[in-house]
Amino acid sequence: MKYCTQCGQPLDDNALFCTSCGNRMAPEAAPEPEIVKEAAPEPAPAPAPAPAYTAPAPAPTPVYTAPQATYNQPVQKMASPGKIIAGFILGISALVLACFTVIFAFCALIPYAGVGMMVYAIVFGLFAVGCGIAGMILCSKAAQTDPDNKKVRLGKTFSLIGIIAGGVGILLGIIFGAVNISRW
């Protein structure tokens, strides 16, 4: 029986590798016949050599990975409710004032009341256009942060209608007032 030269594990005589540590075993030369001299007491078999110390495998080198950039979703700011409500109310006001402007413009055709109604049509028309522009500005600012809000869209629509109808009412008031004045 032979032993591994590296770890001391007992091996089969025909083994080419150690079954414990995998060390390659050197082939042994053919044994020479022993010549017996005197009968000397046989020494006790030598104990198996202690396994040789093997250093632990070095720890693997950590692989450097570049830090990944974190992409946070932008926080969507909500439009302030004050801008939405103010723009909506100004849009409705522009629409109502524009209706009065058109009514006063047609009333400018009434004899003896035409000049007064013409002035009312112009004044109400200017207020309608002013409220419409202010409502459009507030609703446009609110639409930048909350474009799907129903009040924002309605406020912009009412403001636009108020601006257009107010302008038309002013023109009609001036035209109808001039026609009424020319009848005198």
JSON list of C-alpha atoms in Angstrom, two decimals:
[
{"chain": "A", "resi": 1, "resn": "MET", "atom": "CA", "xyz": [0.00, 0.00, 0.00]},
{"chain": "A", "resi": 2, "resn": "LYS", "atom": "CA", "xyz": [1.28, 3.45, -0.80]},
{"chain": "A", "resi": 3, "resn": "TYR", "atom": "CA", "xyz": [0.48, 6.91, 0.56]},
{"chain": "A", "resi": 4, "resn": "CYS", "atom": "CA", "xyz": [-0.07, 10.28, -1.10]},
{"chain": "A", "resi": 5, "resn": "THR", "atom": "CA", "xyz": [3.06, 12.42, -0.84]},
{"chain": "A", "resi": 6, "resn": "GLN", "atom": "CA", "xyz": [1.00, 15.59, -0.44]},
{"chain": "A", "resi": 7, "resn": "CYS", "atom": "CA", "xyz": [-1.85, 14.74, 1.93]},
{"chain": "A", "resi": 8, "resn": "GLY", "atom": "CA", "xyz": [-0.81, 11.33, 3.33]},
{"chain": "A", "resi": 9, "resn": "GLN", "atom": "CA", "xyz": [-4.02, 9.58, 2.27]},
{"chain": "A", "resi": 10, "resn": "PRO", "atom": "CA", "xyz": [-3.62, 5.78, 1.89]},
{"chain": "A", "resi": 11, "resn": "LEU", "atom": "CA", "xyz": [-3.92, 4.82, -1.79]},
{"chain": "A", "resi": 12, "resn": "ASP", "atom": "CA", "xyz": [-4.23, 1.70, -3.89]},
{"chain": "A", "resi": 13, "resn": "ASP", "atom": "CA", "xyz": [-0.90, 0.49, -5.25]},
{"chain": "A", "resi": 14, "resn": "ASN", "atom": "CA", "xyz": [-2.03, 1.07, -8.88]},
{"chain": "A", "resi": 15, "resn": "ALA", "atom": "CA", "xyz": [-3.48, 4.58, -8.28]},
{"chain": "A", "resi": 16, "resn": "LEU", "atom": "CA", "xyz": [-2.04, 7.30, -10.51]},
{"chain": "A", "resi": 17, "resn": "PHE", "atom": "CA", "xyz": [-3.81, 10.18, -8.66]},
{"chain": "A", "resi": 18, "resn": "CYS", "atom": "CA", "xyz": [-4.74, 10.78, -5.03]},
{"chain": "A", "resi": 19, "resn": "THR", "atom": "CA", "xyz": [-8.47, 10.33, -4.46]},
{"chain": "A", "resi": 20, "resn": "SER", "atom": "CA", "xyz": [-8.44, 12.99, -1.75]},
{"chain": "A", "resi": 21, "resn": "CYS", "atom": "CA", "xyz": [-6.39, 15.91, -3.07]},
{"chain": "A", "resi": 22, "resn": "GLY", "atom": "CA", "xyz": [-5.93, 14.98, -6.75]},
{"chain": "A", "resi": 23, "resn": "ASN", "atom": "CA", "xyz": [-2.11, 14.98, -6.57]},
{"chain": "A", "resi": 24, "resn": "ARG", "atom": "CA", "xyz": [-0.44, 13.01, -9.37]},
{"chain": "A", "resi": 25, "resn": "MET", "atom": "CA", "xyz": [1.45, 10.04, -8.05]},
{"chain": "A", "resi": 26, "resn": "ALA", "atom": "CA", "xyz": [4.92, 9.34, -9.46]},
{"chain": "A", "resi": 27, "resn": "PRO", "atom": "CA", "xyz": [5.21, 5.82, -10.85]},
{"chain": "A", "resi": 28, "resn": "GLU", "atom": "CA", "xyz": [7.29, 3.69, -8.55]},
{"chain": "A", "resi": 29, "resn": "ALA", "atom": "CA", "xyz": [10.28, 1.79, -9.81]},
{"chain": "A", "resi": 30, "resn": "ALA", "atom": "CA", "xyz": [10.04, -1.98, -9.65]},
{"chain": "A", "resi": 31, "resn": "PRO", "atom": "CA", "xyz": [10.80, -3.09, -6.14]},
{"chain": "A", "resi": 32, "resn": "GLU", "atom": "CA", "xyz": [14.25, -4.59, -5.67]},
{"chain": "A", "resi": 33, "resn": "PRO", "atom": "CA", "xyz": [14.50, -7.84, -3.83]},
{"chain": "A", "resi": 34, "resn": "GLU", "atom": "CA", "xyz": [15.30, -7.33, -0.23]},
{"chain": "A", "resi": 35, "resn": "ILE", "atom": "CA", "xyz": [18.33, -8.89, 1.25]},
{"chain": "A", "resi": 36, "resn": "VAL", "atom": "CA", "xyz": [17.75, -10.04, 4.72]},
{"chain": "A", "resi": 37, "resn": "LYS", "atom": "CA", "xyz": [20.65, -9.54, 6.98]},
{"chain": "A", "resi": 38, "resn": "GLU", "atom": "CA", "xyz": [20.40, -10.33, 10.55]},
{"chain": "A", "resi": 39, "resn": "ALA", "atom": "CA", "xyz": [17.15, -10.71, 12.11]},
{"chain": "A", "resi": 40, "resn": "ALA", "atom": "CA", "xyz": [16.82, -7.37, 13.55]},
{"chain": "A", "resi": 41, "resn": "PRO", "atom": "CA", "xyz": [13.70, -6.32, 15.28]},
{"chain": "A", "resi": 42, "resn": "GLU", "atom": "CA", "xyz": [11.37, -4.75, 12.80]},
{"chain": "A", "resi": 43, "resn": "PRO", "atom": "CA", "xyz": [10.71, -1.18, 13.45]},
{"chain": "A", "resi": 44, "resn": "ALA", "atom": "CA", "xyz": [7.12, -0.25, 14.03]},
{"chain": "A", "resi": 45, "resn": "PRO", "atom": "CA", "xyz": [5.43, 1.08, 10.89]},
{"chain": "A", "resi": 46, "resn": "ALA", "atom": "CA", "xyz": [5.84, 4.76, 10.60]},
{"chain": "A", "resi": 47, "resn": "PRO", "atom": "CA", "xyz": [2.65, 6.62, 11.19]},
{"chain": "A", "resi": 48, "resn": "ALA", "atom": "CA", "xyz": [1.15, 8.27, 8.17]},
{"chain": "A", "resi": 49, "resn": "PRO", "atom": "CA", "xyz": [2.58, 11.69, 7.69]},
{"chain": "A", "resi": 50, "resn": "ALA", "atom": "CA", "xyz": [0.28, 14.49, 8.72]},
{"chain": "A", "resi": 51, "resn": "PRO", "atom": "CA", "xyz": [-1.43, 16.15, 5.81]},
{"chain": "A", "resi": 52, "resn": "ALA", "atom": "CA", "xyz": [0.54, 19.07, 4.56]},
{"chain": "A", "resi": 53, "resn": "TYR", "atom": "CA", "xyz": [-1.00, 22.47, 5.25]},
{"chain": "A", "resi": 54, "resn": "THR", "atom": "CA", "xyz": [-2.53, 24.02, 2.19]},
{"chain": "A", "resi": 55, "resn": "ALA", "atom": "CA", "xyz": [-3.20, 27.72, 2.16]},
{"chain": "A", "resi": 56, "resn": "PRO", "atom": "CA", "xyz": [-6.81, 28.64, 1.58]},
{"chain": "A", "resi": 57, "resn": "ALA", "atom": "CA", "xyz": [-7.65, 29.81, -1.89]},
{"chain": "A", "resi": 58, "resn": "PRO", "atom": "CA", "xyz": [-7.44, 33.58, -2.17]},
{"chain": "A", "resi": 59, "resn": "ALA", "atom": "CA", "xyz": [-10.73, 35.39, -2.15]},
{"chain": "A", "resi": 60, "resn": "PRO", "atom": "CA", "xyz": [-11.90, 36.33, -5.63]},
{"chain": "A", "resi": 61, "resn": "THR", "atom": "CA", "xyz": [-11.12, 39.87, -6.65]},
{"chain": "A", "resi": 62, "resn": "PRO", "atom": "CA", "xyz": [-14.32, 41.93, -6.58]},
{"chain": "A", "resi": 63, "resn": "VAL", "atom": "CA", "xyz": [-15.44, 43.05, -9.99]},
{"chain": "A", "resi": 64, "resn": "TYR", "atom": "CA", "xyz": [-15.94, 46.81, -10.26]},
{"chain": "A", "resi": 65, "resn": "THR", "atom": "CA", "xyz": [-19.26, 47.85, -11.67]},
{"chain": "A", "resi": 66, "resn": "ALA", "atom": "CA", "xyz": [-19.96, 51.46, -12.47]},
{"chain": "A", "resi": 67, "resn": "PRO", "atom": "CA", "xyz": [-22.74, 52.95, -10.39]},
{"chain": "A", "resi": 68, "resn": "GLN", "atom": "CA", "xyz": [-26.00, 53.00, -12.26]},
{"chain": "A", "resi": 69, "resn": "ALA", "atom": "CA", "xyz": [-27.76, 56.31, -12.58]},
{"chain": "A", "resi": 70, "resn": "THR", "atom": "CA", "xyz": [-31.18, 56.28, -11.01]},
{"chain": "A", "resi": 71, "resn": "TYR", "atom": "CA", "xyz": [-33.92, 57.78, -13.08]},
{"chain": "A", "resi": 72, "resn": "ASN", "atom": "CA", "xyz": [-36.82, 58.92, -11.00]},
{"chain": "A", "resi": 73, "resn": "GLN", "atom": "CA", "xyz": [-40.07, 59.74, -12.66]},
{"chain": "A", "resi": 74, "resn": "PRO", "atom": "CA", "xyz": [-40.59, 63.47, -12.54]},
{"chain": "A", "resi": 75, "resn": "VAL", "atom": "CA", "xyz": [-43.13, 64.44, -9.97]},
{"chain": "A", "resi": 76, "resn": "GLN", "atom": "CA", "xyz": [-46.04, 65.99, -11.75]},
{"chain": "A", "resi": 77, "resn": "LYS", "atom": "CA", "xyz": [-47.03, 69.20, -10.08]},
{"chain": "A", "resi": 78, "resn": "MET", "atom": "CA", "xyz": [-50.72, 69.75, -9.73]},
{"chain": "A", "resi": 79, "resn": "ALA", "atom": "CA", "xyz": [-52.10, 73.10, -10.79]},
{"chain": "A", "resi": 80, "resn": "SER", "atom": "CA", "xyz": [-53.12, 75.25, -7.88]},
{"chain": "A", "resi": 81, "resn": "PRO", "atom": "CA", "xyz": [-56.87, 75.08, -7.44]},
{"chain": "A", "resi": 82, "resn": "GLY", "atom": "CA", "xyz": [-56.98, 78.88, -7.13]},
{"chain": "A", "resi": 83, "resn": "LYS", "atom": "CA", "xyz": [-55.73, 79.37, -10.70]},
{"chain": "A", "resi": 84, "resn": "ILE", "atom": "CA", "xyz": [-58.15, 76.78, -12.05]},
{"chain": "A", "resi": 85, "resn": "ILE", "atom": "CA", "xyz": [-61.17, 78.25, -10.29]},
{"chain": "A", "resi": 86, "resn": "ALA", "atom": "CA", "xyz": [-60.21, 81.86, -11.06]},
{"chain": "A", "resi": 87, "resn": "GLY", "atom": "CA", "xyz": [-59.63, 81.07, -14.75]},
{"chain": "A", "resi": 88, "resn": "PHE", "atom": "CA", "xyz": [-62.93, 79.18, -14.92]},
{"chain": "A", "resi": 89, "resn": "ILE", "atom": "CA", "xyz": [-64.87, 82.03, -13.27]},
{"chain": "A", "resi": 90, "resn": "LEU", "atom": "CA", "xyz": [-63.22, 84.66, -15.49]},
{"chain": "A", "resi": 91, "resn": "GLY", "atom": "CA", "xyz": [-64.10, 82.57, -18.56]},
{"chain": "A", "resi": 92, "resn": "ILE", "atom": "CA", "xyz": [-67.75, 82.36, -17.51]},
{"chain": "A", "resi": 93, "resn": "SER", "atom": "CA", "xyz": [-67.74, 86.10, -16.70]},
{"chain": "A", "resi": 94, "resn": "ALA", "atom": "CA", "xyz": [-66.33, 86.89, -20.14]},
{"chain": "A", "resi": 95, "resn": "LEU", "atom": "CA", "xyz": [-69.08, 84.80, -21.74]},
{"chain": "A", "resi": 96, "resn": "VAL", "atom": "CA", "xyz": [-71.87, 86.50, -19.74]},
{"chain": "A", "resi": 97, "resn": "LEU", "atom": "CA", "xyz": [-70.47, 90.00, -20.39]},
{"chain": "A", "resi": 98, "resn": "ALA", "atom": "CA", "xyz": [-70.16, 89.18, -24.09]},
{"chain": "A", "resi": 99, "resn": "CYS", "atom": "CA", "xyz": [-73.84, 88.18, -24.15]},
{"chain": "A", "resi": 100, "resn": "PHE", "atom": "CA", "xyz": [-74.79, 91.55, -22.60]},
{"chain": "A", "resi": 101, "resn": "THR", "atom": "CA", "xyz": [-72.51, 93.29, -25.10]},
{"chain": "A", "resi": 102, "resn": "VAL", "atom": "CA", "xyz": [-74.36, 91.74, -28.04]},
{"chain": "A", "resi": 103, "resn": "ILE", "atom": "CA", "xyz": [-77.74, 92.54, -26.46]},
{"chain": "A", "resi": 104, "resn": "PHE", "atom": "CA", "xyz": [-76.77, 96.19, -25.91]},
{"chain": "A", "resi": 105, "resn": "ALA", "atom": "CA", "xyz": [-75.37, 96.36, -29.44]},
{"chain": "A", "resi": 106, "resn": "PHE", "atom": "CA", "xyz": [-78.75, 95.40, -30.89]},
{"chain": "A", "resi": 107, "resn": "CYS", "atom": "CA", "xyz": [-80.47, 97.77, -28.47]},
{"chain": "A", "resi": 108, "resn": "ALA", "atom": "CA", "xyz": [-78.37, 100.57, -29.99]},
{"chain": "A", "resi": 109, "resn": "LEU", "atom": "CA", "xyz": [-80.82, 100.44, -32.91]},
{"chain": "A", "resi": 110, "resn": "ILE", "atom": "CA", "xyz": [-83.66, 101.63, -30.66]},
{"chain": "A", "resi": 111, "resn": "PRO", "atom": "CA", "xyz": [-84.49, 105.28, -31.42]},
{"chain": "A", "resi": 112, "resn": "TYR", "atom": "CA", "xyz": [-83.49, 107.80, -28.73]},
{"chain": "A", "resi": 113, "resn": "ALA", "atom": "CA", "xyz": [-81.69, 105.13, -26.69]},
{"chain": "A", "resi": 114, "resn": "GLY", "atom": "CA", "xyz": [-79.10, 104.19, -29.28]},
{"chain": "A", "resi": 115, "resn": "VAL", "atom": "CA", "xyz": [-76.21, 106.32, -28.05]},
{"chain": "A", "resi": 116, "resn": "GLY", "atom": "CA", "xyz": [-76.55, 105.08, -24.45]},
{"chain": "A", "resi": 117, "resn": "MET", "atom": "CA", "xyz": [-76.83, 101.48, -25.57]},
{"chain": "A", "resi": 118, "resn": "MET", "atom": "CA", "xyz": [-73.82, 101.93, -27.82]},
{"chain": "A", "resi": 119, "resn": "VAL", "atom": "CA", "xyz": [-71.78, 103.09, -24.82]},
{"chain": "A", "resi": 120, "resn": "TYR", "atom": "CA", "xyz": [-73.02, 100.14, -22.76]},
{"chain": "A", "resi": 121, "resn": "ALA", "atom": "CA", "xyz": [-72.10, 97.75, -25.57]},
{"chain": "A", "resi": 122, "resn": "ILE", "atom": "CA", "xyz": [-68.58, 99.19, -25.78]},
{"chain": "A", "resi": 123, "resn": "VAL", "atom": "CA", "xyz": [-68.04, 99.15, -21.99]},
{"chain": "A", "resi": 124, "resn": "PHE", "atom": "CA", "xyz": [-69.42, 95.64, -21.52]},
{"chain": "A", "resi": 125, "resn": "GLY", "atom": "CA", "xyz": [-67.46, 94.47, -24.57]},
{"chain": "A", "resi": 126, "resn": "LEU", "atom": "CA", "xyz": [-64.20, 95.82, -23.13]},
{"chain": "A", "resi": 127, "resn": "PHE", "atom": "CA", "xyz": [-64.89, 94.07, -19.82]},
{"chain": "A", "resi": 128, "resn": "ALA", "atom": "CA", "xyz": [-65.74, 90.85, -21.67]},
{"chain": "A", "resi": 129, "resn": "VAL", "atom": "CA", "xyz": [-62.48, 90.97, -23.64]},
{"chain": "A", "resi": 130, "resn": "GLY", "atom": "CA", "xyz": [-60.47, 91.82, -20.48]},
{"chain": "A", "resi": 131, "resn": "CYS", "atom": "CA", "xyz": [-62.02, 88.98, -18.46]},
{"chain": "A", "resi": 132, "resn": "GLY", "atom": "CA", "xyz": [-61.55, 86.63, -21.40]},
{"chain": "A", "resi": 133, "resn": "ILE", "atom": "CA", "xyz": [-57.84, 87.45, -21.73]},
{"chain": "A", "resi": 134, "resn": "ALA", "atom": "CA", "xyz": [-57.26, 87.14, -17.96]},
{"chain": "A", "resi": 135, "resn": "GLY", "atom": "CA", "xyz": [-59.18, 83.84, -17.86]},
{"chain": "A", "resi": 136, "resn": "MET", "atom": "CA", "xyz": [-57.23, 82.53, -20.86]},
{"chain": "A", "resi": 137, "resn": "ILE", "atom": "CA", "xyz": [-53.89, 83.37, -19.19]},
{"chain": "A", "resi": 138, "resn": "LEU", "atom": "CA", "xyz": [-54.83, 81.69, -15.90]},
{"chain": "A", "resi": 139, "resn": "CYS", "atom": "CA", "xyz": [-56.24, 78.62, -17.62]},
{"chain": "A", "resi": 140, "resn": "SER", "atom": "CA", "xyz": [-53.17, 78.33, -19.86]},
{"chain": "A", "resi": 141, "resn": "LYS", "atom": "CA", "xyz": [-50.85, 78.41, -16.83]},
{"chain": "A", "resi": 142, "resn": "ALA", "atom": "CA", "xyz": [-53.00, 75.80, -15.08]},
{"chain": "A", "resi": 143, "resn": "ALA", "atom": "CA", "xyz": [-53.03, 73.66, -18.26]},
{"chain": "A", "resi": 144, "resn": "GLN", "atom": "CA", "xyz": [-49.22, 73.44, -18.22]},
{"chain": "A", "resi": 145, "resn": "THR", "atom": "CA", "xyz": [-49.32, 71.40, -15.01]},
{"chain": "A", "resi": 146, "resn": "ASP", "atom": "CA", "xyz": [-52.72, 69.72, -15.36]},
{"chain": "A", "resi": 147, "resn": "PRO", "atom": "CA", "xyz": [-53.76, 69.58, -19.05]},
{"chain": "A", "resi": 148, "resn": "ASP", "atom": "CA", "xyz": [-56.54, 67.03, -18.56]},
{"chain": "A", "resi": 149, "resn": "ASN", "atom": "CA", "xyz": [-58.53, 69.03, -16.02]},
{"chain": "A", "resi": 150, "resn": "LYS", "atom": "CA", "xyz": [-62.08, 69.59, -17.25]},
{"chain": "A", "resi": 151, "resn": "LYS", "atom": "CA", "xyz": [-62.45, 72.99, -15.59]},
{"chain": "A", "resi": 152, "resn": "VAL", "atom": "CA", "xyz": [-59.25, 74.21, -17.24]},
{"chain": "A", "resi": 153, "resn": "ARG", "atom": "CA", "xyz": [-60.51, 73.23, -20.70]},
{"chain": "A", "resi": 154, "resn": "LEU", "atom": "CA", "xyz": [-63.94, 74.75, -20.08]},
{"chain": "A", "resi": 155, "resn": "GLY", "atom": "CA", "xyz": [-62.39, 77.95, -18.70]},
{"chain": "A", "resi": 156, "resn": "LYS", "atom": "CA", "xyz": [-60.22, 78.30, -21.82]},
{"chain": "A", "resi": 157, "resn": "THR", "atom": "CA", "xyz": [-63.23, 77.66, -24.07]},
{"chain": "A", "resi": 158, "resn": "PHE", "atom": "CA", "xyz": [-65.46, 80.17, -22.24]},
{"chain": "A", "resi": 159, "resn": "SER", "atom": "CA", "xyz": [-62.64, 82.75, -22.26]},
{"chain": "A", "resi": 160, "resn": "LEU", "atom": "CA", "xyz": [-62.10, 82.34, -25.99]},
{"chain": "A", "resi": 161, "resn": "ILE", "atom": "CA", "xyz": [-65.82, 82.63, -26.73]},
{"chain": "A", "resi": 162, "resn": "GLY", "atom": "CA", "xyz": [-66.02, 85.68, -24.42]},
{"chain": "A", "resi": 163, "resn": "ILE", "atom": "CA", "xyz": [-63.11, 87.39, -26.21]},
{"chain": "A", "resi": 164, "resn": "ILE", "atom": "CA", "xyz": [-64.57, 86.76, -29.67]},
{"chain": "A", "resi": 165, "resn": "ALA", "atom": "CA", "xyz": [-68.17, 87.62, -28.75]},
{"chain": "A", "resi": 166, "resn": "GLY", "atom": "CA", "xyz": [-67.05, 90.70, -26.79]},
{"chain": "A", "resi": 167, "resn": "GLY", "atom": "CA", "xyz": [-65.08, 91.97, -29.79]},
{"chain": "A", "resi": 168, "resn": "VAL", "atom": "CA", "xyz": [-67.99, 91.30, -32.14]},
{"chain": "A", "resi": 169, "resn": "GLY", "atom": "CA", "xyz": [-70.37, 93.02, -29.67]},
{"chain": "A", "resi": 170, "resn": "ILE", "atom": "CA", "xyz": [-68.15, 96.11, -29.56]},
{"chain": "A", "resi": 171, "resn": "LEU", "atom": "CA", "xyz": [-68.10, 96.31, -33.37]},
{"chain": "A", "resi": 172, "resn": "LEU", "atom": "CA", "xyz": [-71.86, 95.79, -33.60]},
{"chain": "A", "resi": 173, "resn": "GLY", "atom": "CA", "xyz": [-72.47, 98.42, -30.90]},
{"chain": "A", "resi": 174, "resn": "ILE", "atom": "CA", "xyz": [-70.36, 100.96, -32.76]},
{"chain": "A", "resi": 175, "resn": "ILE", "atom": "CA", "xyz": [-71.98, 100.16, -36.12]},
{"chain": "A", "resi": 176, "resn": "PHE", "atom": "CA", "xyz": [-75.56, 100.09, -34.81]},
{"chain": "A", "resi": 177, "resn": "GLY", "atom": "CA", "xyz": [-74.97, 103.22, -32.71]},
{"chain": "A", "resi": 178, "resn": "ALA", "atom": "CA", "xyz": [-73.62, 105.04, -35.77]},
{"chain": "A", "resi": 179, "resn": "VAL", "atom": "CA", "xyz": [-76.64, 103.92, -37.80]},
{"chain": "A", "resi": 180, "resn": "ASN", "atom": "CA", "xyz": [-79.01, 105.18, -35.09]},
{"chain": "A", "resi": 181, "resn": "ILE", "atom": "CA", "xyz": [-77.20, 108.52, -34.82]},
{"chain": "A", "resi": 182, "resn": "SER", "atom": "CA", "xyz": [-77.34, 108.98, -38.60]},
{"chain": "A", "resi": 183, "resn": "ARG", "atom": "CA", "xyz": [-81.16, 108.68, -38.48]},
{"chain": "A", "resi": 184, "resn": "TRP", "atom": "CA", "xyz": [-81.55, 111.86, -36.43]}
]
